[in-house]
Each structure stands twice: as C-alpha cells, then as structure tokens.
C-alpha cells in the first residue's frame, strides 16, 4: 500500500513562487509515490478572514487552479474542500481536549501571526484562530497521513499534530498515525523587498504575472546581502544550468557580481519556467466547470476516507452508540 500525503493551502490569495519552491514542487514530485490529498483549507482561512467570506470563496478556485497548473494531477492526487468534510470539525472537537491554551499560545507561527494581525484581533485573539493548529491536526490525521510537504513556517503545526497523536493514542489506544513534515530545499523565499514573500505584502511573483510584470519585479529587487542571496537561491531553483549558477555564486563571493546581468537573466529563466504553468492556468480559468468537477470528485473521495477515521476514533472513545442505525 502507498504511503499517504496530506497537505493544504489557505485560500486567501493566489499562490506564488514562494509556495512553489517551499512546498508545491515537492508535492508535485511526490504524487507518483504517495497517495496524495491536497486540501483547500477554507475553514482555516476563515479563522482570520471570518469578516470576508467572499474573499475565501473566490480564492478556493484560485488555489485549486494554482495547484492544477503547477502539475497536481487529479488522476493521481485528490483535491478537496475542507468545509465539505464535517468529520474534520468533529475530530477537532475531540482533539481540543488534548491541548492546553498555554501550549497553543507557545506555537511560534501562531504567535507571530497574532502579532501581525493586531488590527483584526486587537489585544486578544479568537478561540478559532488560537486553536487552528488543533484543526490542522484533524486535517492531517483524518487522512492518516505519513508525510506533510509544507513550507517551513508550518513545522510547529506538524509538531503539535504529533503531540496530539501521541496523547490520543496513549489515552484511547493506538489509533492515529504520527506524521512527518517535509520542507522544500529553498523554503525561505523572500519578496523583492526583502520581506517574506507573501501575497498580502504585495511582493510576490504569481503564476498569472505577465513576462513584463516579472521583469519589473526582479529589476526592483533589493541587492543587499539578504536580497542577493535570495536572487541566487531563486536562480538555483529555476535554472537547470549548473555552470551559470556556479558562475554567479562565485562572483557573489568575490564581490564582482553584476546585478544588471543577473537580474534580466533570472527574470528570463523564471518567465520560461512559469510559461507552461501560466498557460495551463489560463485553460482552467476558461474552463471553470472542469475545476468544479475535479473538486467535487475529490471531495467525495476524501470524505469517505475521513469518515473511516472518524468511525475508528469514535469507537476508541466509546462514542460508537447504535453503530449503523444512526449516521
Ligand atoms: N496552515 C497551512 C498554511 O497556512 C494550510 C494548511 C491547513 C495545511 N491545513 C493543513 C497544511 C494541513 C498542511 C497540512 O499554509
């Protein structure tokens, strides 16, 4: 039997080349070896976008198209919508007993996000947002995932999932699988302004950017130490020409690098690499029905898997009243 991957994206905006280097490349490469589930995390997206549900709704399609465009193949992978799997919400309730508030507050990614979202949360935070790592543990364990290919910022979520799994198994008996994280080889892609690449910061290169947009963005990239390393990292990710990569790396070390040479070259390479992705994405934009059909089929399949896990969990928790008479 194949091992299982579960991974997901919050539908809060289009995905970009930061996601590509950090997570998407891995997930596309691994879909042949693993039984792969790609979740569009609309419930999680609402934890900090509860006041803008239409944004989340719109981006469910954007994120689905991004995944399909970069090479997630619906014949190999199952793409589905989180909110249509109520079993995940049920698991979240059960797992919430296994996590303390103090532990949730210590999660470094959540901590940083709360700080960034002062406008939304003021001096406090919602129950839903603080608890989203618990719901993420439910996402992962509902599919009994072995591996979770994600960006680096997600490591604390996987760690917390593992803790919940251990605690559950200890109390209720061996039931859930402890997942492992898998990080891309260039996980910390910066935007052209030197901050973390992020759609909301407006510094990202997306799969719908035109060649001119990509050229302009890279032209404006910072070339301080951090910015330069970022450009070289991107070159390494997108170029297949080892000699060129080596040349620029050496020039950087010896302080003779010419950004007037590197930047246009890097832009051309990225434009070339993204071209088939962009074309595929245009196809899905024009054929929304195709995307809907993929999501519907994926969601139905995913739900059956989550139902099986929930049944096992409830049995272990002595919640298996009336077995098949009620469901
Ligand atoms: N938290 C992830 C992100 O912000 C999205 C996500 C939700 C996820 N559920 C998941 C990732 C389960 C991996 C596994 O990108």
Coordinates of C-alpha atoms and ligand atoms in Angstrom, one line a residue:
X1 CA 0.0 0.0 0.0
X2 CA 1.2 3.5 -0.8
X3 CA 2.0 5.9 1.9
X4 CA -0.2 8.9 2.3
X5 CA 0.4 12.7 1.9
X6 CA -1.9 15.3 3.2
X7 CA -1.2 18.9 2.6
X8 CA -3.1 22.1 2.1
X9 CA -3.3 25.8 1.3
X10 CA -5.4 28.5 2.8
X11 CA -7.5 30.1 0.1
X12 CA -6.7 33.7 0.9
X13 CA -4.9 34.7 -2.3
X14 CA -3.2 33.2 -5.3
X15 CA -0.2 31.0 -4.7
X16 CA 3.2 32.3 -5.8
X17 CA 6.8 31.2 -6.4
X18 CA 7.5 31.2 -2.7
X19 CA 4.9 28.4 -2.3
X20 CA 6.4 26.8 -5.4
X21 CA 9.9 26.5 -4.0
X22 CA 8.8 25.7 -0.5
X23 CA 6.1 23.2 -1.0
X24 CA 4.4 22.9 -4.4
X25 CA 7.5 21.4 -6.2
X26 CA 7.7 18.7 -3.5
X27 CA 4.0 17.9 -3.6
X28 CA 4.0 17.5 -7.4
X29 CA 7.2 15.4 -7.4
X30 CA 5.8 13.1 -4.7
X31 CA 2.3 12.5 -6.1
X32 CA 3.6 9.4 -8.0
X33 CA 4.9 7.7 -4.9
X34 CA 2.3 8.7 -2.4
X35 CA -1.4 8.6 -2.2
X36 CA -1.7 12.4 -2.2
X37 CA -4.5 14.6 -0.7
X38 CA -4.4 18.3 -1.4
X39 CA -6.8 20.2 0.9
X40 CA -8.1 23.7 0.2
X41 CA -8.3 24.9 3.8
X42 CA -11.3 27.3 3.6
X43 CA -12.3 26.6 7.2
X44 CA -8.8 27.5 8.3
X45 CA -8.8 30.6 6.0
X46 CA -11.9 31.8 7.8
X47 CA -10.1 31.9 11.2
X48 CA -8.5 35.2 10.2
X49 CA -10.9 36.1 7.4
X50 CA -14.2 35.5 9.1
X51 CA -15.3 39.0 8.1
X52 CA -14.6 38.5 4.4
X53 CA -16.1 35.1 3.4
X54 CA -16.4 36.1 -0.2
X55 CA -12.7 36.5 -0.4
X56 CA -12.2 33.0 0.8
X57 CA -14.9 31.6 -1.5
X58 CA -13.2 33.3 -4.6
X59 CA -9.8 32.0 -3.6
X60 CA -10.9 28.4 -3.3
X61 CA -10.9 28.4 -7.1
X62 CA -7.7 30.4 -7.4
X63 CA -5.8 28.0 -5.2
X64 CA -7.3 24.9 -7.0
X65 CA -6.2 26.3 -10.3
X66 CA -2.8 27.1 -9.0
X67 CA -2.3 23.5 -7.8
X68 CA -3.6 22.1 -11.1
X69 CA -1.4 24.5 -13.1
X70 CA 1.8 23.6 -11.3
X71 CA 1.2 19.9 -12.0
X72 CA -1.1 18.4 -9.4
X73 CA -2.7 15.7 -11.5
X74 CA -6.3 14.9 -10.5
X75 CA -5.8 11.4 -11.7
X76 CA -3.0 10.9 -9.2
X77 CA -4.0 13.3 -6.4
X78 CA -7.2 14.1 -4.6
X79 CA -8.0 17.8 -4.3
X80 CA -10.8 18.7 -2.0
X81 CA -12.5 21.5 0.0
X82 CA -12.1 21.4 3.8
X83 CA -15.5 22.7 4.8
X84 CA -17.2 19.9 2.9
X85 CA -15.6 17.4 5.3
X86 CA -17.5 17.9 8.6
X87 CA -15.6 14.9 10.0
X88 CA -12.6 17.2 10.3
X89 CA -14.6 19.6 12.5
X90 CA -15.7 16.7 14.7
X91 CA -12.2 15.4 15.1
X92 CA -11.2 19.0 16.1
X93 CA -13.6 19.0 18.9
X94 CA -12.3 15.7 20.3
X95 CA -8.7 16.8 19.9
X96 CA -9.3 20.1 21.6
X97 CA -9.4 18.3 25.0
X98 CA -5.8 17.1 24.4
X99 CA -4.3 20.6 24.0
X100 CA -3.9 23.3 26.6
X101 CA -4.3 27.1 26.0
X102 CA -0.7 27.6 27.2
X103 CA 0.6 25.2 24.6
X104 CA -1.4 26.9 21.8
X105 CA 0.0 30.2 22.8
X106 CA 3.5 28.9 22.6
X107 CA 3.2 27.9 18.9
X108 CA 5.7 30.3 17.3
X109 CA 3.9 30.6 14.0
X110 CA 0.6 31.3 15.6
X111 CA 2.3 33.8 18.0
X112 CA 3.8 35.6 15.1
X113 CA 0.6 35.7 13.2
X114 CA -1.3 37.1 16.1
X115 CA 1.2 39.9 16.3
X116 CA 0.8 40.6 12.7
X117 CA -3.0 40.7 13.0
X118 CA -3.4 43.2 15.7
X119 CA -5.9 45.1 13.5
X120 CA -8.1 42.1 13.4
X121 CA -7.7 40.7 16.9
X122 CA -6.9 43.9 18.9
X123 CA -5.2 42.9 22.1
X124 CA -6.8 39.5 22.2
X125 CA -7.3 36.6 19.8
X126 CA -10.3 34.4 18.8
X127 CA -10.8 30.9 20.1
X128 CA -10.9 29.8 16.4
X129 CA -7.6 31.3 15.5
X130 CA -5.7 30.3 18.5
X131 CA -7.0 26.8 18.0
X132 CA -6.3 26.4 14.3
X133 CA -3.3 24.1 14.9
X134 CA -5.8 21.6 16.5
X135 CA -8.0 21.8 13.4
X136 CA -4.8 21.3 11.3
X137 CA -4.1 18.1 13.4
X138 CA -7.5 17.0 12.4
X139 CA -6.9 17.7 8.7
X140 CA -3.7 15.6 8.8
X141 CA -4.9 12.7 10.9
X142 CA -8.3 12.4 9.2
X143 CA -6.3 11.0 6.3
X144 CA -3.8 9.1 8.4
X145 CA -1.0 11.0 6.6
X146 CA 2.5 9.8 6.8
X147 CA 4.0 12.9 5.2
X148 CA 3.1 16.6 5.1
X149 CA 5.0 18.6 2.5
X150 CA 4.8 22.2 3.7
X151 CA 6.6 25.5 4.0
X152 CA 9.0 26.0 6.9
X153 CA 6.5 28.1 8.9
X154 CA 4.3 25.0 9.2
X155 CA 6.8 22.9 11.2
X156 CA 5.2 23.9 14.6
X157 CA 1.8 22.7 13.3
X158 CA 3.2 19.3 12.5
X159 CA 5.0 19.1 15.8
X160 CA 1.7 19.9 17.6
X161 CA -0.1 17.3 15.5
X162 CA 2.4 14.7 16.6
X163 CA 1.9 15.6 20.2
X164 CA -1.9 15.3 19.8
X165 CA -1.5 11.9 18.1
X166 CA 0.7 10.6 20.9
X167 CA -1.7 11.8 23.5
X168 CA -4.7 10.4 21.7
X169 CA -3.0 7.0 21.2
X170 CA -1.9 6.9 24.8
X171 CA -5.3 7.6 26.3
X172 CA -7.6 5.9 23.8
X173 CA -5.3 3.2 22.4
X174 CA -3.2 3.1 19.2
X175 CA -5.4 4.7 16.5
X176 CA -3.7 7.6 14.7
X177 CA -0.5 7.9 12.7
X178 CA 2.3 10.4 13.6
X179 CA 3.0 12.4 10.5
X180 CA 6.4 13.8 9.4
X181 CA 7.0 17.2 7.7
X182 CA 8.8 17.6 4.5
X183 CA 10.3 21.0 3.7
X184 CA 11.4 22.2 0.3
X185 CA 15.1 22.8 -0.4
X186 CA 14.6 26.6 -0.6
X187 CA 12.0 27.2 2.0
X188 CA 12.5 30.8 2.8
X189 CA 11.9 32.7 -0.4
X190 CA 11.8 36.5 0.1
X191 CA 9.9 39.0 -1.9
X192 CA 11.7 41.6 -3.9
X193 CA 11.5 44.0 -1.0
X194 CA 13.5 41.6 1.3
X195 CA 10.5 40.7 3.4
X196 CA 9.0 37.2 3.4
X197 CA 7.3 36.6 0.0
X198 CA 3.6 37.0 0.6
X199 CA 0.6 37.9 -1.5
X200 CA -0.7 40.2 1.3
X201 CA 2.6 42.1 1.3
X202 CA 2.3 42.7 -2.4
X203 CA 5.8 41.4 -3.1
X204 CA 5.1 38.1 -4.7
X205 CA 5.6 36.7 -8.2
X206 CA 2.4 34.8 -9.0
X207 CA 1.6 32.2 -11.7
X208 CA -0.6 34.8 -13.5
X209 CA 2.1 37.5 -13.7
X210 CA 3.0 38.6 -17.2
X211 CA 6.6 38.5 -18.5
X212 CA 6.8 42.3 -18.1
X213 CA 5.5 42.1 -14.6
X214 CA 8.1 39.5 -13.7
X215 CA 10.9 41.5 -15.3
X216 CA 9.9 44.7 -13.4
X217 CA 9.6 42.9 -10.1
X218 CA 13.0 41.3 -10.4
X219 CA 14.5 44.6 -11.6
X220 CA 13.4 46.3 -8.4
X221 CA 14.7 43.5 -6.1
X222 CA 16.9 44.6 -3.3
X223 CA 20.6 43.6 -3.6
X224 CA 21.8 43.8 -0.1
X225 CA 23.3 40.6 1.3
X226 CA 19.9 39.0 2.0
X227 CA 18.4 40.2 -1.3
X228 CA 21.4 38.9 -3.2
X229 CA 21.2 35.5 -1.6
X230 CA 17.5 35.4 -2.4
X231 CA 18.2 36.1 -6.1
X232 CA 20.9 33.4 -6.2
X233 CA 18.5 31.0 -4.4
X234 CA 15.9 31.6 -7.0
X235 CA 18.4 31.1 -9.8
X236 CA 19.3 27.8 -8.3
X237 CA 15.6 26.8 -8.0
X238 CA 14.6 27.8 -11.5
X239 CA 17.8 27.3 -13.7
X240 CA 18.9 23.9 -15.0
X241 CA 22.3 25.4 -16.0
X242 CA 24.8 24.4 -13.2
X243 CA 27.6 26.4 -14.8
X244 CA 25.6 29.6 -14.7
X245 CA 24.6 29.0 -11.1
X246 CA 28.2 28.4 -10.2
X247 CA 29.4 31.5 -12.0
X248 CA 27.1 33.9 -10.2
X249 CA 27.7 32.3 -6.9
X250 CA 31.4 32.7 -7.3
X251 CA 31.0 36.3 -8.4
X252 CA 28.9 37.0 -5.4
X253 CA 31.6 35.6 -3.1
X254 CA 34.3 37.7 -4.7
X255 CA 32.2 40.8 -4.8
X256 CA 32.2 41.1 -8.6
X257 CA 28.6 40.1 -9.3
X258 CA 26.8 42.3 -11.8
X259 CA 23.1 42.6 -11.0
X260 CA 22.5 44.2 -14.3
X261 CA 23.4 40.8 -15.7
X262 CA 21.9 38.5 -13.1
X263 CA 18.5 40.2 -12.9
X264 CA 17.4 40.1 -16.5
X265 CA 18.8 36.5 -16.8
X266 CA 16.9 35.4 -13.7
X267 CA 13.8 37.1 -15.0
X268 CA 14.0 35.2 -18.3
X269 CA 14.6 31.9 -16.6
X270 CA 11.6 32.3 -14.3
X271 CA 9.4 33.5 -17.2
X272 CA 10.4 30.4 -19.2
X273 CA 9.7 28.1 -16.3
X274 CA 6.4 29.6 -15.4
X275 CA 5.2 29.8 -19.0
X276 CA 3.6 26.3 -19.2
X277 CA 2.2 26.8 -15.7
X278 CA 0.6 30.1 -16.8
X279 CA -0.8 28.5 -20.0
X280 CA -2.3 25.7 -18.0
X281 CA -3.8 28.1 -15.6
X282 CA -5.4 30.1 -18.4
X283 CA -7.0 26.8 -19.6
X284 CA -8.6 26.2 -16.2
X285 CA -9.7 29.9 -15.9
X286 CA -11.6 29.4 -19.1
X287 CA -13.0 26.0 -18.1
X288 CA -14.3 26.6 -14.6
X289 CA -16.6 23.6 -14.9
X290 CA -13.6 21.3 -15.2
X291 CA -12.2 22.7 -12.0
X292 CA -15.6 22.2 -10.3
X293 CA -15.8 18.6 -11.4
X294 CA -12.3 17.9 -10.1
X295 CA -13.1 19.5 -6.7
X296 CA -16.5 17.7 -6.4
X297 CA -15.0 14.2 -7.2
X298 CA -12.0 14.9 -4.9
X299 CA -14.2 16.0 -2.1
X300 CA -16.5 12.9 -2.3
X301 CA -13.4 10.6 -2.3
X302 CA -11.8 12.5 0.6
X303 CA -14.9 12.4 2.7
X304 CA -15.1 8.6 2.6
X305 CA -11.6 8.4 4.0
X306 CA -12.3 10.9 6.8
X307 CA -15.5 9.1 7.7
X308 CA -13.5 5.9 8.2
X309 CA -11.0 7.6 10.5
X310 CA -13.8 9.3 12.5
X311 CA -15.5 6.0 13.0
X312 CA -12.3 4.5 14.4
X313 CA -11.8 7.5 16.7
X314 CA -15.3 7.4 18.0
X315 CA -15.1 3.7 18.6
X316 CA -11.9 4.2 20.7
X317 CA -13.6 7.0 22.6
X318 CA -16.7 4.8 23.4
X319 CA -18.8 7.0 21.2
X320 CA -20.0 4.3 18.9
X321 CA -23.6 4.2 20.0
X322 CA -26.2 2.4 17.8
X323 CA -23.4 1.7 15.3
X324 CA -25.1 1.7 11.9
X325 CA -28.6 2.6 12.9
X326 CA -27.8 6.3 13.0
X327 CA -25.5 8.4 10.9
Ligands
LIG1 N1 -1.7 26.1 7.6 C1 -1.3 25.9 6.2 C2 -0.8 27.2 5.6 O1 -1.1 28.3 6.1 C3 -2.5 25.4 5.4 C4 -3.0 24.0 5.9 C5 -4.2 23.8 6.5 C6 -2.3 22.8 5.9 N2 -4.3 22.5 6.8 C7 -3.2 21.8 6.5 C8 -1.0 22.4 5.5 C9 -2.8 20.5 6.7 C10 -0.6 21.1 5.7 C11 -1.5 20.2 6.3 O2 -0.2 27.2 4.6

